[in-house]
């Protein structure tokens, strides 16, 4: 069974240019908003996809990714619901970033995340964060990502808490 801990915090992941290929980035020191314009969101998503898929953005603002079409489309399809959920929950993300909330993750150090080069590894890391936004009571983000039925949500939340070793509200938040 994989070990989880809460050593890494929101700003370690989302305000760290070294992790731009793994997570969408926010500028350190910039005022966080609860709502971003469509253009701002589109720009952040485009930059994230370019980094996550090892692509480039052309001067015309188009994303170019090298690889077999089916492979690239599969990766985009896996990332799409994650990134949509992330930006649909931006008020909770911004609140967690302001508090620099700890996350329960299977990574002990930023270096482990920086070393992730495969698309599958990047997707796994983003899913771990999204599970925190879905089930972590400390983030106040209960059932906001997937909108599960209450019974299913309770069951999945308990399973997530057991998996990560969640012990209740953290004292330092």
PDB file of C-alpha atoms in Angstrom:
ATOM      1  CA  UNK A   1       0.000   0.000   0.000  1.00  0.00           C
ATOM      2  CA  UNK A   2       1.265   3.446  -0.901  1.00  0.00           C
ATOM      3  CA  UNK A   3       2.201   5.849   1.913  1.00  0.00           C
ATOM      4  CA  UNK A   4       0.473   9.234   2.029  1.00  0.00           C
ATOM      5  CA  UNK A   5       1.512  12.305   3.979  1.00  0.00           C
ATOM      6  CA  UNK A   6       0.577  15.972   4.235  1.00  0.00           C
ATOM      7  CA  UNK A   7       4.032  17.560   3.909  1.00  0.00           C
ATOM      8  CA  UNK A   8       3.344  19.308   0.619  1.00  0.00           C
ATOM      9  CA  UNK A   9       1.144  22.370   0.514  1.00  0.00           C
ATOM     10  CA  UNK A  10      -0.916  24.051  -2.182  1.00  0.00           C
ATOM     11  CA  UNK A  11       1.657  26.772  -2.889  1.00  0.00           C
ATOM     12  CA  UNK A  12       4.417  24.153  -3.180  1.00  0.00           C
ATOM     13  CA  UNK A  13       2.524  22.704  -6.136  1.00  0.00           C
ATOM     14  CA  UNK A  14       0.655  25.561  -7.782  1.00  0.00           C
ATOM     15  CA  UNK A  15       3.110  28.435  -7.293  1.00  0.00           C
ATOM     16  CA  UNK A  16       6.249  26.611  -8.319  1.00  0.00           C
ATOM     17  CA  UNK A  17       7.493  27.042 -11.922  1.00  0.00           C
ATOM     18  CA  UNK A  18       9.461  23.782 -11.627  1.00  0.00           C
ATOM     19  CA  UNK A  19       6.103  21.973 -11.491  1.00  0.00           C
ATOM     20  CA  UNK A  20       4.519  23.716 -14.486  1.00  0.00           C
ATOM     21  CA  UNK A  21       4.513  20.415 -16.372  1.00  0.00           C
ATOM     22  CA  UNK A  22       2.559  18.697 -13.621  1.00  0.00           C
ATOM     23  CA  UNK A  23       0.136  21.336 -12.273  1.00  0.00           C
ATOM     24  CA  UNK A  24      -1.433  24.589 -13.521  1.00  0.00           C
ATOM     25  CA  UNK A  25       0.513  27.521 -12.110  1.00  0.00           C
ATOM     26  CA  UNK A  26      -0.426  30.749 -10.379  1.00  0.00           C
ATOM     27  CA  UNK A  27       2.008  33.629 -10.098  1.00  0.00           C
ATOM     28  CA  UNK A  28       3.500  33.867  -6.591  1.00  0.00           C
ATOM     29  CA  UNK A  29       2.622  37.205  -5.007  1.00  0.00           C
ATOM     30  CA  UNK A  30      -0.173  37.913  -7.501  1.00  0.00           C
ATOM     31  CA  UNK A  31      -3.632  38.478  -6.098  1.00  0.00           C
ATOM     32  CA  UNK A  32      -5.641  35.267  -6.291  1.00  0.00           C
ATOM     33  CA  UNK A  33      -9.147  35.613  -7.690  1.00  0.00           C
ATOM     34  CA  UNK A  34     -12.207  33.510  -6.981  1.00  0.00           C
ATOM     35  CA  UNK A  35     -13.286  33.974 -10.597  1.00  0.00           C
ATOM     36  CA  UNK A  36     -11.043  34.280 -13.636  1.00  0.00           C
ATOM     37  CA  UNK A  37     -12.159  35.570 -17.011  1.00  0.00           C
ATOM     38  CA  UNK A  38     -12.584  33.118 -19.840  1.00  0.00           C
ATOM     39  CA  UNK A  39      -9.427  34.506 -21.498  1.00  0.00           C
ATOM     40  CA  UNK A  40      -7.355  34.095 -18.319  1.00  0.00           C
ATOM     41  CA  UNK A  41      -8.625  30.560 -17.790  1.00  0.00           C
ATOM     42  CA  UNK A  42      -8.035  29.659 -21.421  1.00  0.00           C
ATOM     43  CA  UNK A  43      -4.453  30.965 -21.188  1.00  0.00           C
ATOM     44  CA  UNK A  44      -3.756  28.979 -17.997  1.00  0.00           C
ATOM     45  CA  UNK A  45      -5.251  25.804 -19.498  1.00  0.00           C
ATOM     46  CA  UNK A  46      -3.284  26.228 -22.726  1.00  0.00           C
ATOM     47  CA  UNK A  47      -0.016  26.702 -20.807  1.00  0.00           C
ATOM     48  CA  UNK A  48      -0.838  23.710 -18.609  1.00  0.00           C
ATOM     49  CA  UNK A  49      -1.605  21.442 -21.578  1.00  0.00           C
ATOM     50  CA  UNK A  50       1.556  22.581 -23.362  1.00  0.00           C
ATOM     51  CA  UNK A  51       3.657  21.718 -20.316  1.00  0.00           C
ATOM     52  CA  UNK A  52       1.782  18.529 -19.378  1.00  0.00           C
ATOM     53  CA  UNK A  53       1.861  17.153 -22.933  1.00  0.00           C
ATOM     54  CA  UNK A  54       5.396  18.358 -23.709  1.00  0.00           C
ATOM     55  CA  UNK A  55       4.021  20.576 -26.451  1.00  0.00           C
ATOM     56  CA  UNK A  56       4.598  24.134 -27.609  1.00  0.00           C
ATOM     57  CA  UNK A  57       2.380  27.128 -28.162  1.00  0.00           C
ATOM     58  CA  UNK A  58       2.714  28.766 -31.565  1.00  0.00           C
ATOM     59  CA  UNK A  59       2.711  32.499 -32.177  1.00  0.00           C
ATOM     60  CA  UNK A  60      -0.920  32.128 -33.239  1.00  0.00           C
ATOM     61  CA  UNK A  61      -1.773  30.703 -29.810  1.00  0.00           C
ATOM     62  CA  UNK A  62      -2.218  27.133 -30.984  1.00  0.00           C
ATOM     63  CA  UNK A  63      -0.996  24.078 -29.117  1.00  0.00           C
ATOM     64  CA  UNK A  64       1.338  21.754 -31.026  1.00  0.00           C
ATOM     65  CA  UNK A  65       2.022  18.322 -29.536  1.00  0.00           C
ATOM     66  CA  UNK A  66       4.227  15.711 -31.146  1.00  0.00           C
ATOM     67  CA  UNK A  67       3.232  12.061 -31.063  1.00  0.00           C
ATOM     68  CA  UNK A  68       0.743   9.609 -32.454  1.00  0.00           C
ATOM     69  CA  UNK A  69      -2.703  11.119 -32.737  1.00  0.00           C
ATOM     70  CA  UNK A  70      -4.425   8.369 -30.726  1.00  0.00           C
ATOM     71  CA  UNK A  71      -1.866   8.630 -27.919  1.00  0.00           C
ATOM     72  CA  UNK A  72      -2.124  12.421 -27.722  1.00  0.00           C
ATOM     73  CA  UNK A  73      -5.939  12.328 -27.833  1.00  0.00           C
ATOM     74  CA  UNK A  74      -6.003   9.722 -25.074  1.00  0.00           C
ATOM     75  CA  UNK A  75      -3.848  11.937 -22.845  1.00  0.00           C
ATOM     76  CA  UNK A  76      -5.990  14.986 -23.562  1.00  0.00           C
ATOM     77  CA  UNK A  77      -9.142  13.007 -22.742  1.00  0.00           C
ATOM     78  CA  UNK A  78      -7.623  11.917 -19.416  1.00  0.00           C
ATOM     79  CA  UNK A  79      -6.515  15.448 -18.514  1.00  0.00           C
ATOM     80  CA  UNK A  80      -9.638  17.256 -19.699  1.00  0.00           C
ATOM     81  CA  UNK A  81     -12.023  16.284 -16.855  1.00  0.00           C
ATOM     82  CA  UNK A  82      -9.291  16.962 -14.295  1.00  0.00           C
ATOM     83  CA  UNK A  83      -8.480  20.430 -15.553  1.00  0.00           C
ATOM     84  CA  UNK A  84     -12.160  21.282 -16.042  1.00  0.00           C
ATOM     85  CA  UNK A  85     -12.926  20.222 -12.471  1.00  0.00           C
ATOM     86  CA  UNK A  86      -9.931  22.171 -11.222  1.00  0.00           C
ATOM     87  CA  UNK A  87     -11.010  25.436 -12.850  1.00  0.00           C
ATOM     88  CA  UNK A  88     -14.700  24.856 -12.062  1.00  0.00           C
ATOM     89  CA  UNK A  89     -13.670  24.755  -8.397  1.00  0.00           C
ATOM     90  CA  UNK A  90     -11.390  27.783  -8.539  1.00  0.00           C
ATOM     91  CA  UNK A  91     -12.924  29.495  -5.450  1.00  0.00           C
ATOM     92  CA  UNK A  92     -11.950  26.467  -3.339  1.00  0.00           C
ATOM     93  CA  UNK A  93      -8.563  26.262  -5.052  1.00  0.00           C
ATOM     94  CA  UNK A  94      -7.920  29.964  -4.402  1.00  0.00           C
ATOM     95  CA  UNK A  95      -8.973  29.628  -0.743  1.00  0.00           C
ATOM     96  CA  UNK A  96      -6.656  26.641  -0.288  1.00  0.00           C
ATOM     97  CA  UNK A  97      -3.810  28.544  -1.980  1.00  0.00           C
ATOM     98  CA  UNK A  98      -4.365  31.576   0.283  1.00  0.00           C
ATOM     99  CA  UNK A  99      -4.206  29.320   3.363  1.00  0.00           C
ATOM    100  CA  UNK A 100      -1.375  27.323   1.798  1.00  0.00           C
ATOM    101  CA  UNK A 101      -3.281  24.249   2.902  1.00  0.00           C
ATOM    102  CA  UNK A 102      -1.495  20.912   3.208  1.00  0.00           C
ATOM    103  CA  UNK A 103      -2.588  18.112   0.887  1.00  0.00           C
ATOM    104  CA  UNK A 104      -2.609  14.370   1.475  1.00  0.00           C
ATOM    105  CA  UNK A 105      -0.417  13.035  -1.319  1.00  0.00           C
ATOM    106  CA  UNK A 106       1.708   9.959  -2.049  1.00  0.00           C
ATOM    107  CA  UNK A 107       4.735  12.237  -2.536  1.00  0.00           C
ATOM    108  CA  UNK A 108       7.109  13.162   0.292  1.00  0.00           C
ATOM    109  CA  UNK A 109       9.025  15.939  -1.461  1.00  0.00           C
ATOM    110  CA  UNK A 110       8.667  18.400  -4.333  1.00  0.00           C
ATOM    111  CA  UNK A 111      11.630  16.731  -6.024  1.00  0.00           C
ATOM    112  CA  UNK A 112       9.535  13.602  -6.571  1.00  0.00           C
ATOM    113  CA  UNK A 113       6.976  15.695  -8.439  1.00  0.00           C
ATOM    114  CA  UNK A 114       9.638  17.593 -10.376  1.00  0.00           C
ATOM    115  CA  UNK A 115      11.018  14.253 -11.591  1.00  0.00           C
ATOM    116  CA  UNK A 116       7.675  13.190 -13.096  1.00  0.00           C
ATOM    117  CA  UNK A 117       8.130  13.194 -16.862  1.00  0.00           C
ATOM    118  CA  UNK A 118       5.503  10.762 -18.124  1.00  0.00           C
ATOM    119  CA  UNK A 119       1.973  11.870 -18.950  1.00  0.00           C
ATOM    120  CA  UNK A 120       0.606   8.996 -16.830  1.00  0.00           C
ATOM    121  CA  UNK A 121       2.603  10.224 -13.824  1.00  0.00           C
ATOM    122  CA  UNK A 122       1.364  13.784 -14.331  1.00  0.00           C
ATOM    123  CA  UNK A 123      -2.236  12.591 -14.551  1.00  0.00           C
ATOM    124  CA  UNK A 124      -1.805  10.528 -11.375  1.00  0.00           C
ATOM    125  CA  UNK A 125      -0.444  13.555  -9.485  1.00  0.00           C
ATOM    126  CA  UNK A 126      -3.286  15.798 -10.657  1.00  0.00           C
ATOM    127  CA  UNK A 127      -5.851  13.137  -9.686  1.00  0.00           C
ATOM    128  CA  UNK A 128      -4.363  12.974  -6.181  1.00  0.00           C
ATOM    129  CA  UNK A 129      -4.849  16.737  -5.814  1.00  0.00           C
ATOM    130  CA  UNK A 130      -8.394  16.564  -7.195  1.00  0.00           C
ATOM    131  CA  UNK A 131      -9.221  13.811  -4.684  1.00  0.00           C
ATOM    132  CA  UNK A 132      -8.154  16.241  -1.940  1.00  0.00           C
ATOM    133  CA  UNK A 133     -10.496  18.870  -3.382  1.00  0.00           C
ATOM    134  CA  UNK A 134     -13.299  16.297  -3.453  1.00  0.00           C
ATOM    135  CA  UNK A 135     -12.897  14.594  -0.063  1.00  0.00           C
ATOM    136  CA  UNK A 136     -10.594  16.587   2.260  1.00  0.00           C
ATOM    137  CA  UNK A 137     -12.698  18.175   5.001  1.00  0.00           C
ATOM    138  CA  UNK A 138      -9.813  20.545   5.831  1.00  0.00           C
ATOM    139  CA  UNK A 139     -10.244  22.191   2.421  1.00  0.00           C
ATOM    140  CA  UNK A 140     -13.985  22.615   2.866  1.00  0.00           C
ATOM    141  CA  UNK A 141     -14.405  21.010  -0.542  1.00  0.00           C
ATOM    142  CA  UNK A 142     -16.904  18.293   0.064  1.00  0.00           C
ATOM    143  CA  UNK A 143     -18.470  16.632  -2.976  1.00  0.00           C
ATOM    144  CA  UNK A 144     -17.793  19.659  -5.152  1.00  0.00           C
ATOM    145  CA  UNK A 145     -15.705  18.053  -7.874  1.00  0.00           C
ATOM    146  CA  UNK A 146     -17.588  14.960  -9.026  1.00  0.00           C
ATOM    147  CA  UNK A 147     -21.063  15.665  -7.560  1.00  0.00           C
ATOM    148  CA  UNK A 148     -21.579  12.100  -6.369  1.00  0.00           C
ATOM    149  CA  UNK A 149     -24.839  10.928  -4.831  1.00  0.00           C
ATOM    150  CA  UNK A 150     -24.703  11.456  -1.034  1.00  0.00           C
ATOM    151  CA  UNK A 151     -24.454   7.752  -0.187  1.00  0.00           C
ATOM    152  CA  UNK A 152     -21.727   7.150  -2.761  1.00  0.00           C
ATOM    153  CA  UNK A 153     -19.881  10.292  -1.683  1.00  0.00           C
ATOM    154  CA  UNK A 154     -19.883   9.203   1.981  1.00  0.00           C
ATOM    155  CA  UNK A 155     -18.582   5.765   1.035  1.00  0.00           C
ATOM    156  CA  UNK A 156     -15.865   7.185  -1.247  1.00  0.00           C
ATOM    157  CA  UNK A 157     -14.888   9.832   1.325  1.00  0.00           C
ATOM    158  CA  UNK A 158     -14.392   7.189   4.030  1.00  0.00           C
ATOM    159  CA  UNK A 159     -12.347   5.082   1.587  1.00  0.00           C
ATOM    160  CA  UNK A 160     -10.181   8.118   0.715  1.00  0.00           C
ATOM    161  CA  UNK A 161      -9.684   8.942   4.414  1.00  0.00           C
ATOM    162  CA  UNK A 162      -8.550   5.368   5.129  1.00  0.00           C
ATOM    163  CA  UNK A 163      -6.274   5.350   2.072  1.00  0.00           C
ATOM    164  CA  UNK A 164      -4.487   8.604   2.988  1.00  0.00           C
ATOM    165  CA  UNK A 165      -4.571   8.166   6.774  1.00  0.00           C
ATOM    166  CA  UNK A 166      -6.743  11.248   7.359  1.00  0.00           C
ATOM    167  CA  UNK A 167      -7.184  11.914  11.069  1.00  0.00           C
ATOM    168  CA  UNK A 168      -9.487  14.943  11.090  1.00  0.00           C
ATOM    169  CA  UNK A 169      -9.096  18.685  10.909  1.00  0.00           C
ATOM    170  CA  UNK A 170      -5.491  19.821  11.052  1.00  0.00           C
ATOM    171  CA  UNK A 171      -4.648  22.201  13.873  1.00  0.00           C
ATOM    172  CA  UNK A 172      -2.420  24.555  11.867  1.00  0.00           C
ATOM    173  CA  UNK A 173      -4.968  25.628   9.262  1.00  0.00           C
TER     174      UNK A 173
END
